[in-house]
Tab-separated table of C-alpha atoms in Angstrom:
chain	number	residue	atom	x	y	z
A	7	MET	CA	-0.264	0.039	0.138
A	8	VAL	CA	1.332	3.313	-1.025
A	9	ASP	CA	1.829	5.801	2.089
A	10	ARG	CA	-0.234	8.905	1.747
A	11	ALA	CA	-1.346	11.711	4.289
A	12	ASP	CA	-4.249	11.628	5.924
A	13	ARG	CA	-7.395	12.533	3.801
A	14	PHE	CA	-10.077	14.994	5.389
A	15	ILE	CA	-13.403	16.084	4.659
A	16	GLU	CA	-16.359	18.291	5.861
A	17	VAL	CA	-19.599	16.996	6.358
A	18	SER	CA	-22.274	19.697	6.310
A	19	LEU	CA	-25.783	19.895	6.761
A	20	ASP	CA	-26.042	23.215	5.379
A	21	LYS	CA	-29.864	24.395	5.976
A	22	ARG	CA	-28.737	24.105	9.339
A	23	GLY	CA	-25.578	25.158	9.290
A	24	VAL	CA	-23.734	23.064	10.923
A	25	SER	CA	-20.702	21.078	10.273
A	26	CYS	CA	-18.371	18.579	11.329
A	27	THR	CA	-14.467	17.309	10.067
A	28	ALA	CA	-14.029	13.276	9.159
A	29	LYS	CA	-10.887	12.114	8.529
A	30	LEU	CA	-10.867	9.172	5.494
A	31	LEU	CA	-9.966	5.864	6.828
A	32	ASP	CA	-7.671	4.861	4.211
A	33	ASP	CA	-5.291	2.217	5.695
A	34	LEU	CA	-8.853	0.070	6.524
A	35	ALA	CA	-11.320	0.731	3.383
A	36	PRO	CA	-8.373	2.263	0.716
A	37	ILE	CA	-10.953	1.277	-2.495
A	38	THR	CA	-14.217	3.207	-1.031
A	39	CYS	CA	-11.999	5.890	0.143
A	40	ASP	CA	-10.639	6.536	-3.467
A	41	ALA	CA	-14.057	6.352	-4.843
A	42	VAL	CA	-15.508	9.068	-2.674
A	43	TRP	CA	-12.550	11.530	-2.668
A	44	ASN	CA	-12.573	11.282	-6.515
A	45	ALA	CA	-16.234	11.647	-6.620
A	46	LEU	CA	-16.498	15.140	-4.263
A	47	PRO	CA	-18.270	17.156	-3.521
A	48	LEU	CA	-21.314	14.906	-2.936
A	49	GLY	CA	-24.573	15.599	-1.308
A	50	GLY	CA	-28.079	15.177	-1.496
A	51	ASP	CA	-31.454	15.491	0.130
A	52	VAL	CA	-31.009	14.198	3.885
A	53	TYR	CA	-32.842	11.692	5.040
A	54	HIS	CA	-33.050	10.523	8.760
A	55	ALA	CA	-32.798	6.735	9.641
A	56	LYS	CA	-36.318	4.387	9.991
A	57	TYR	CA	-34.732	1.289	11.265
A	58	ALA	CA	-30.928	2.006	12.086
A	59	ARG	CA	-31.852	4.654	14.307
A	60	ASN	CA	-29.279	7.068	14.839
A	61	GLU	CA	-28.523	7.912	11.131
A	62	ILE	CA	-28.603	10.329	8.525
A	63	TYR	CA	-28.315	9.817	5.025
A	64	ALA	CA	-28.120	10.881	1.418
A	65	LEU	CA	-29.142	8.747	-1.198
A	66	LEU	CA	-26.745	9.570	-4.757
A	67	PRO	CA	-26.116	8.174	-7.746
A	68	PRO	CA	-23.643	5.589	-8.399
A	69	PHE	CA	-20.185	7.504	-9.042
A	70	ALA	CA	-17.359	5.032	-8.792
A	71	PRO	CA	-15.988	3.344	-11.877
A	72	GLU	CA	-16.316	0.094	-10.335
A	73	GLU	CA	-18.513	-0.488	-6.956
A	74	PRO	CA	-16.007	-1.178	-4.025
A	75	PRO	CA	-15.689	-4.788	-2.409
A	76	LEU	CA	-17.297	-4.488	1.548
A	77	GLU	CA	-14.109	-3.175	2.892
A	78	ASN	CA	-13.969	-2.823	6.697
A	79	PRO	CA	-17.759	-3.813	6.516
A	80	THR	CA	-19.941	-3.870	10.102
A	81	ILE	CA	-23.367	-3.840	11.093
A	82	THR	CA	-23.346	-2.071	14.564
A	83	PRO	CA	-22.012	1.469	13.010
A	84	ILE	CA	-20.529	3.870	16.298
A	85	PRO	CA	-20.904	7.374	16.540
A	86	GLY	CA	-19.111	9.181	14.293
A	87	ASP	CA	-18.424	6.503	11.399
A	88	LEU	CA	-19.210	7.276	7.989
A	89	CYS	CA	-20.588	4.458	5.862
A	90	TYR	CA	-21.231	3.455	2.418
A	91	PHE	CA	-23.917	1.294	1.312
A	92	THR	CA	-25.052	0.226	-2.565
A	93	PHE	CA	-28.861	-0.853	-2.886
A	94	THR	CA	-30.803	-1.574	-6.061
A	95	ASP	CA	-34.243	0.009	-6.796
A	96	THR	CA	-36.274	-2.543	-5.569
A	97	GLN	CA	-34.664	-2.696	-1.726
A	98	LEU	CA	-35.256	1.273	-1.714
A	99	GLY	CA	-38.798	0.815	-3.305
A	100	THR	CA	-40.985	-0.111	-0.755
A	101	LYS	CA	-43.332	2.619	1.008
A	102	SER	CA	-42.230	1.217	4.033
A	103	TYR	CA	-39.312	3.254	3.897
A	104	GLY	CA	-40.947	6.562	3.419
A	105	TYR	CA	-39.735	8.100	-0.052
A	106	GLU	CA	-42.154	9.835	-1.670
A	107	THR	CA	-42.706	9.194	-5.317
A	108	GLU	CA	-40.697	12.347	-6.555
A	109	ALA	CA	-37.985	10.931	-4.601
A	110	LYS	CA	-34.715	11.670	-6.734
A	111	HIS	CA	-33.608	7.931	-6.376
A	112	GLN	CA	-36.270	6.576	-7.708
A	113	GLY	CA	-36.019	4.917	-11.124
A	114	ARG	CA	-32.771	4.470	-10.889
A	115	ARG	CA	-31.077	1.011	-11.045
A	116	GLN	CA	-28.584	1.454	-8.500
A	117	VAL	CA	-28.353	4.059	-5.644
A	118	ILE	CA	-25.723	5.028	-3.243
A	119	ASP	CA	-26.221	5.996	0.432
A	120	LEU	CA	-23.358	7.730	1.952
A	121	ALA	CA	-24.251	7.819	5.879
A	122	LEU	CA	-23.123	9.582	9.452
A	123	PHE	CA	-24.069	7.617	12.427
A	124	TYR	CA	-24.036	10.174	15.026
A	125	GLU	CA	-25.278	8.299	18.538
A	126	ARG	CA	-25.338	4.619	20.179
A	127	ASN	CA	-26.858	1.841	19.694
A	128	ASN	CA	-27.233	1.298	16.068
A	129	LEU	CA	-28.196	-2.289	14.420
A	130	LEU	CA	-28.201	-2.511	10.206
A	131	ILE	CA	-31.446	-4.999	10.420
A	132	ASN	CA	-34.269	-4.379	7.433
A	133	GLY	CA	-37.148	-6.228	8.324
A	134	ASP	CA	-37.385	-6.962	4.544
A	135	ALA	CA	-34.077	-7.975	3.956
A	136	GLY	CA	-32.417	-8.974	7.028
A	137	TRP	CA	-28.708	-7.996	7.691
A	138	VAL	CA	-27.393	-4.770	5.855
A	139	PRO	CA	-23.448	-4.237	5.909
A	140	GLY	CA	-22.268	-1.243	5.139
A	141	ILE	CA	-18.469	-0.137	4.686
A	142	VAL	CA	-16.979	2.355	7.544
A	143	TRP	CA	-14.967	4.353	5.326
A	144	GLY	CA	-14.584	7.453	7.736
A	145	THR	CA	-14.641	9.260	11.394
A	146	ILE	CA	-15.362	12.147	12.461
A	147	VAL	CA	-13.057	13.785	14.315
A	148	ASP	CA	-14.380	17.177	14.988
A	149	GLY	CA	-17.505	18.526	15.580
A	150	LEU	CA	-19.689	15.277	16.219
A	151	ASP	CA	-21.401	16.894	19.098
A	152	ARG	CA	-22.771	19.941	16.862
A	153	MET	CA	-23.707	17.426	14.104
A	154	ALA	CA	-25.492	15.270	16.858
A	155	ASP	CA	-27.625	17.972	18.051
A	156	ALA	CA	-28.725	19.245	14.399
A	157	CYS	CA	-29.349	15.262	13.581
A	158	GLN	CA	-31.836	15.474	16.920
A	159	ASP	CA	-33.355	18.638	15.034
A	160	LEU	CA	-33.655	16.858	12.082
A	161	TRP	CA	-35.293	14.060	13.405
A	162	ARG	CA	-37.794	16.352	15.576
A	163	ALA	CA	-38.462	19.440	13.135
A	164	GLY	CA	-37.877	17.243	10.017
A	165	ALA	CA	-35.872	16.905	6.809
A	166	LEU	CA	-37.567	18.615	4.455
A	167	GLY	CA	-35.534	21.266	2.585
A	168	GLU	CA	-32.638	19.844	4.337
A	169	THR	CA	-28.850	18.816	2.557
A	170	LEU	CA	-26.317	16.044	3.765
A	171	ASN	CA	-22.956	17.331	2.001
A	172	PHE	CA	-19.580	15.677	1.509
A	173	ARG	CA	-16.880	18.248	0.555
A	174	ARG	CA	-12.990	17.953	0.685
A	175	ALA	CA	-11.461	19.816	3.726
């Protein structure tokens, strides 16, 4: 593996004016980190998890030249984890997920989910599909407390009009 300097990104909820800094986990998920880094900036409408618990995420079109393998996987993300998931259109197509028919990801054959976990006790299990392992590709190193407060506000006040964005720091 090539020795490289640490890489950092800013993760933000722009409408709420909150951001945090994450370090890419190049040593544990190099393929995923390269895919994300090379595609930045990325972002879209934010959603708050319905099943996984303390998670916010954006659903994006595929951006990697080839989908990363399941490197550095987890089903129990911890506070500060950034995770990468790949879903098919049918996996996110049922009404039980709460996506409106006008959601930007509707009609895509493949959807990428970039997620931020902001509190403990998360379990990546889905009633329709079972375990949903994600790739842990980054960790929040500054500002998780501010972001967690904003995520709680998002849960209680709603996500409409808010975006989750990932940019090079």
